[in-house]
Amino acid sequence: MSQTVLTIPLAKQAPLKEHYQQFFVPNKSPYVAFAAKKNGVMITAYTSGKVMFQGNQAETEARQWQSLASGTAPGKKATNKKAGEKAGLLPSGFANWSVIGSDEVGNGSYFGPLVVCAVYAAKEHLAALQKLGVKDSKMLTDVQIKQLAPQIEKLVPAQKLVVTPAKYNQVQPRYNAVHMKVALHNQALYLLLQKIAPTKPEGILIDQFTPEANYRKYLQGEQHPVTDNLYFITKGEQYHLAVAAASILCRAAFLEALAEGSREVGLQLPSGAGAKSDQVAAELLKKGGLSLLGNYAKLHFANTKKAQDLAKR
């Protein structure tokens, strides 16, 4: 079980409390503002300002709140810092740069693949992307995402990597979740840079899922490390349309794979990692054991043990 702690002053915890309200669990400690459990992650917000995330997907759950954390910079430039540039901020006018943006989907879902995508949004295509309605995929319905994805792929260069559950389970024992995502983001960036060569982006924005130093540590073992002009920021889709477009392509591919898997097994494979996932996994175990389940689910999740217990009843 992993653990991530953020420092978010009590006065700034309102968005968290509202977000997790439907997932509240009882906690009578006078030092706890609220406690909740979502997708297997326990969230405990303390009156001191500490917010603790505990569970297999703790880092993923916590990173969406890093912009609220005291002393947490919203983003960071890796190299070639320009004179006068404020530490921790994207350069002025960055939203209008020609940028490659990368994002991933599926890391926190028990069923379905892990999808990473990189998109090159040149400045001359930004207006067209905006006109299409490109924005944070979490603000769009699944229907809108499915409609937008092919239009985005026609408009701008993209590189998509889809790691099926079977492949994920094969690789996962050698790669922790962060290492795997670093390898995939880097590969998507490298392949996209080859596609658009000799054109070079003004910057590369990665939707931040780990501190830059950690990203670069794992990058050292990659065959073709992309190291220049990297920027890291949480909620990157809010800072450049390249990341927003990448998030939409990721989500569309994830939904397509989930639907295809559902057709194959004759059961609706849910997104996320809640109780419904346990129940569906138990049904798959009864049908074909771990060998079948491993074709559709990420077996290292705690859901597997829960499903095994359910299948025995």
PDB file of N, CA and C in Angstrom, residues 249-284:
ATOM      1  N   LEU A 249      -8.043  11.734 -26.588  1.00  0.00           N
ATOM      2  CA  LEU A 249      -7.664  10.546 -27.362  1.00  0.00           C
ATOM      3  C   LEU A 249      -7.436   9.351 -26.440  1.00  0.00           C
ATOM      4  N   CYS A 250      -6.824   9.586 -25.290  1.00  0.00           N
ATOM      5  CA  CYS A 250      -6.611   8.511 -24.320  1.00  0.00           C
ATOM      6  C   CYS A 250      -7.937   7.942 -23.844  1.00  0.00           C
ATOM      7  N   ARG A 251      -8.827   8.824 -23.459  1.00  0.00           N
ATOM      8  CA  ARG A 251     -10.117   8.393 -22.917  1.00  0.00           C
ATOM      9  C   ARG A 251     -10.930   7.637 -23.970  1.00  0.00           C
ATOM     10  N   ALA A 252     -10.896   8.112 -25.207  1.00  0.00           N
ATOM     11  CA  ALA A 252     -11.640   7.446 -26.281  1.00  0.00           C
ATOM     12  C   ALA A 252     -11.107   6.030 -26.502  1.00  0.00           C
ATOM     13  N   ALA A 253      -9.792   5.874 -26.521  1.00  0.00           N
ATOM     14  CA  ALA A 253      -9.193   4.554 -26.712  1.00  0.00           C
ATOM     15  C   ALA A 253      -9.514   3.640 -25.539  1.00  0.00           C
ATOM     16  N   PHE A 254      -9.502   4.189 -24.331  1.00  0.00           N
ATOM     17  CA  PHE A 254      -9.827   3.401 -23.143  1.00  0.00           C
ATOM     18  C   PHE A 254     -11.277   2.915 -23.202  1.00  0.00           C
ATOM     19  N   LEU A 255     -12.197   3.807 -23.542  1.00  0.00           N
ATOM     20  CA  LEU A 255     -13.615   3.441 -23.633  1.00  0.00           C
ATOM     21  C   LEU A 255     -13.847   2.382 -24.706  1.00  0.00           C
ATOM     22  N   GLU A 256     -13.160   2.522 -25.834  1.00  0.00           N
ATOM     23  CA  GLU A 256     -13.299   1.558 -26.929  1.00  0.00           C
ATOM     24  C   GLU A 256     -12.828   0.176 -26.478  1.00  0.00           C
ATOM     25  N   ALA A 257     -11.695   0.136 -25.784  1.00  0.00           N
ATOM     26  CA  ALA A 257     -11.151  -1.143 -25.318  1.00  0.00           C
ATOM     27  C   ALA A 257     -12.060  -1.769 -24.262  1.00  0.00           C
ATOM     28  N   LEU A 258     -12.617  -0.941 -23.398  1.00  0.00           N
ATOM     29  CA  LEU A 258     -13.506  -1.440 -22.351  1.00  0.00           C
ATOM     30  C   LEU A 258     -14.783  -2.018 -22.969  1.00  0.00           C
ATOM     31  N   ALA A 259     -15.297  -1.340 -23.990  1.00  0.00           N
ATOM     32  CA  ALA A 259     -16.497  -1.828 -24.676  1.00  0.00           C
ATOM     33  C   ALA A 259     -16.217  -3.131 -25.412  1.00  0.00           C
ATOM     34  N   GLU A 260     -15.054  -3.210 -26.056  1.00  0.00           N
ATOM     35  CA  GLU A 260     -14.693  -4.428 -26.773  1.00  0.00           C
ATOM     36  C   GLU A 260     -14.536  -5.598 -25.804  1.00  0.00           C
ATOM     37  N   GLY A 261     -13.904  -5.353 -24.682  1.00  0.00           N
ATOM     38  CA  GLY A 261     -13.745  -6.394 -23.672  1.00  0.00           C
ATOM     39  C   GLY A 261     -15.082  -6.857 -23.126  1.00  0.00           C
ATOM     40  N   SER A 262     -15.996  -5.911 -22.942  1.00  0.00           N
ATOM     41  CA  SER A 262     -17.327  -6.249 -22.442  1.00  0.00           C
ATOM     42  C   SER A 262     -18.060  -7.171 -23.409  1.00  0.00           C
ATOM     43  N   ARG A 263     -17.912  -6.888 -24.706  1.00  0.00           N
ATOM     44  CA  ARG A 263     -18.554  -7.740 -25.715  1.00  0.00           C
ATOM     45  C   ARG A 263     -17.953  -9.145 -25.700  1.00  0.00           C
ATOM     46  N   GLU A 264     -16.660  -9.221 -25.520  1.00  0.00           N
ATOM     47  CA  GLU A 264     -15.981 -10.521 -25.548  1.00  0.00           C
ATOM     48  C   GLU A 264     -16.393 -11.424 -24.387  1.00  0.00           C
ATOM     49  N   VAL A 265     -16.551 -10.844 -23.207  1.00  0.00           N
ATOM     50  CA  VAL A 265     -16.857 -11.673 -22.027  1.00  0.00           C
ATOM     51  C   VAL A 265     -18.345 -11.750 -21.728  1.00  0.00           C
ATOM     52  N   GLY A 266     -19.147 -10.918 -22.420  1.00  0.00           N
ATOM     53  CA  GLY A 266     -20.588 -10.936 -22.180  1.00  0.00           C
ATOM     54  C   GLY A 266     -20.984 -10.307 -20.857  1.00  0.00           C
ATOM     55  N   LEU A 267     -20.115  -9.462 -20.311  1.00  0.00           N
ATOM     56  CA  LEU A 267     -20.387  -8.732 -19.073  1.00  0.00           C
ATOM     57  C   LEU A 267     -19.955  -7.284 -19.258  1.00  0.00           C
ATOM     58  N   GLN A 268     -20.621  -6.365 -18.564  1.00  0.00           N
ATOM     59  CA  GLN A 268     -20.233  -4.967 -18.637  1.00  0.00           C
ATOM     60  C   GLN A 268     -19.034  -4.725 -17.727  1.00  0.00           C
ATOM     61  N   LEU A 269     -17.874  -4.477 -18.329  1.00  0.00           N
ATOM     62  CA  LEU A 269     -16.672  -4.208 -17.550  1.00  0.00           C
ATOM     63  C   LEU A 269     -16.705  -2.751 -17.096  1.00  0.00           C
ATOM     64  N   PRO A 270     -16.742  -2.508 -15.788  1.00  0.00           N
ATOM     65  CA  PRO A 270     -16.853  -1.125 -15.307  1.00  0.00           C
ATOM     66  C   PRO A 270     -15.510  -0.411 -15.289  1.00  0.00           C
ATOM     67  N   SER A 271     -15.571   0.908 -15.369  1.00  0.00           N
ATOM     68  CA  SER A 271     -14.388   1.720 -15.167  1.00  0.00           C
ATOM     69  C   SER A 271     -14.196   1.931 -13.671  1.00  0.00           C
ATOM     70  N   GLY A 272     -12.990   2.281 -13.262  1.00  0.00           N
ATOM     71  CA  GLY A 272     -12.724   2.493 -11.852  1.00  0.00           C
ATOM     72  C   GLY A 272     -12.293   1.217 -11.151  1.00  0.00           C
ATOM     73  N   ALA A 273     -12.327   1.269  -9.819  1.00  0.00           N
ATOM     74  CA  ALA A 273     -11.866   0.107  -9.046  1.00  0.00           C
ATOM     75  C   ALA A 273     -12.726  -0.094  -7.802  1.00  0.00           C
ATOM     76  N   GLY A 274     -14.032   0.088  -7.970  1.00  0.00           N
ATOM     77  CA  GLY A 274     -14.946  -0.037  -6.846  1.00  0.00           C
ATOM     78  C   GLY A 274     -15.530  -1.429  -6.677  1.00  0.00           C
ATOM     79  N   ALA A 275     -16.585  -1.496  -5.873  1.00  0.00           N
ATOM     80  CA  ALA A 275     -17.206  -2.781  -5.548  1.00  0.00           C
ATOM     81  C   ALA A 275     -17.762  -3.474  -6.787  1.00  0.00           C
ATOM     82  N   LYS A 276     -18.246  -2.706  -7.755  1.00  0.00           N
ATOM     83  CA  LYS A 276     -18.776  -3.301  -8.988  1.00  0.00           C
ATOM     84  C   LYS A 276     -17.692  -4.084  -9.719  1.00  0.00           C
ATOM     85  N   SER A 277     -16.472  -3.550  -9.700  1.00  0.00           N
ATOM     86  CA  SER A 277     -15.351  -4.243 -10.336  1.00  0.00           C
ATOM     87  C   SER A 277     -15.075  -5.580  -9.654  1.00  0.00           C
ATOM     88  N   ASP A 278     -15.186  -5.598  -8.326  1.00  0.00           N
ATOM     89  CA  ASP A 278     -14.983  -6.853  -7.589  1.00  0.00           C
ATOM     90  C   ASP A 278     -15.989  -7.909  -8.033  1.00  0.00           C
ATOM     91  N   GLN A 279     -17.242  -7.480  -8.173  1.00  0.00           N
ATOM     92  CA  GLN A 279     -18.318  -8.417  -8.526  1.00  0.00           C
ATOM     93  C   GLN A 279     -18.135  -8.983  -9.930  1.00  0.00           C
ATOM     94  N   VAL A 280     -17.802  -8.107 -10.873  1.00  0.00           N
ATOM     95  CA  VAL A 280     -17.601  -8.561 -12.256  1.00  0.00           C
ATOM     96  C   VAL A 280     -16.373  -9.472 -12.333  1.00  0.00           C
ATOM     97  N   ALA A 281     -15.322  -9.112 -11.614  1.00  0.00           N
ATOM     98  CA  ALA A 281     -14.116  -9.934 -11.602  1.00  0.00           C
ATOM     99  C   ALA A 281     -14.399 -11.323 -11.039  1.00  0.00           C
ATOM    100  N   ALA A 282     -15.249 -11.395 -10.013  1.00  0.00           N
ATOM    101  CA  ALA A 282     -15.621 -12.688  -9.429  1.00  0.00           C
ATOM    102  C   ALA A 282     -16.328 -13.556 -10.464  1.00  0.00           C
ATOM    103  N   GLU A 283     -17.172 -12.944 -11.285  1.00  0.00           N
ATOM    104  CA  GLU A 283     -17.872 -13.687 -12.339  1.00  0.00           C
ATOM    105  C   GLU A 283     -16.872 -14.231 -13.364  1.00  0.00           C
ATOM    106  N   LEU A 284     -15.875 -13.414 -13.712  1.00  0.00           N
ATOM    107  CA  LEU A 284     -14.870 -13.860 -14.676  1.00  0.00           C
ATOM    108  C   LEU A 284     -14.010 -14.987 -14.094  1.00  0.00           C
TER     109      LEU A 284
END
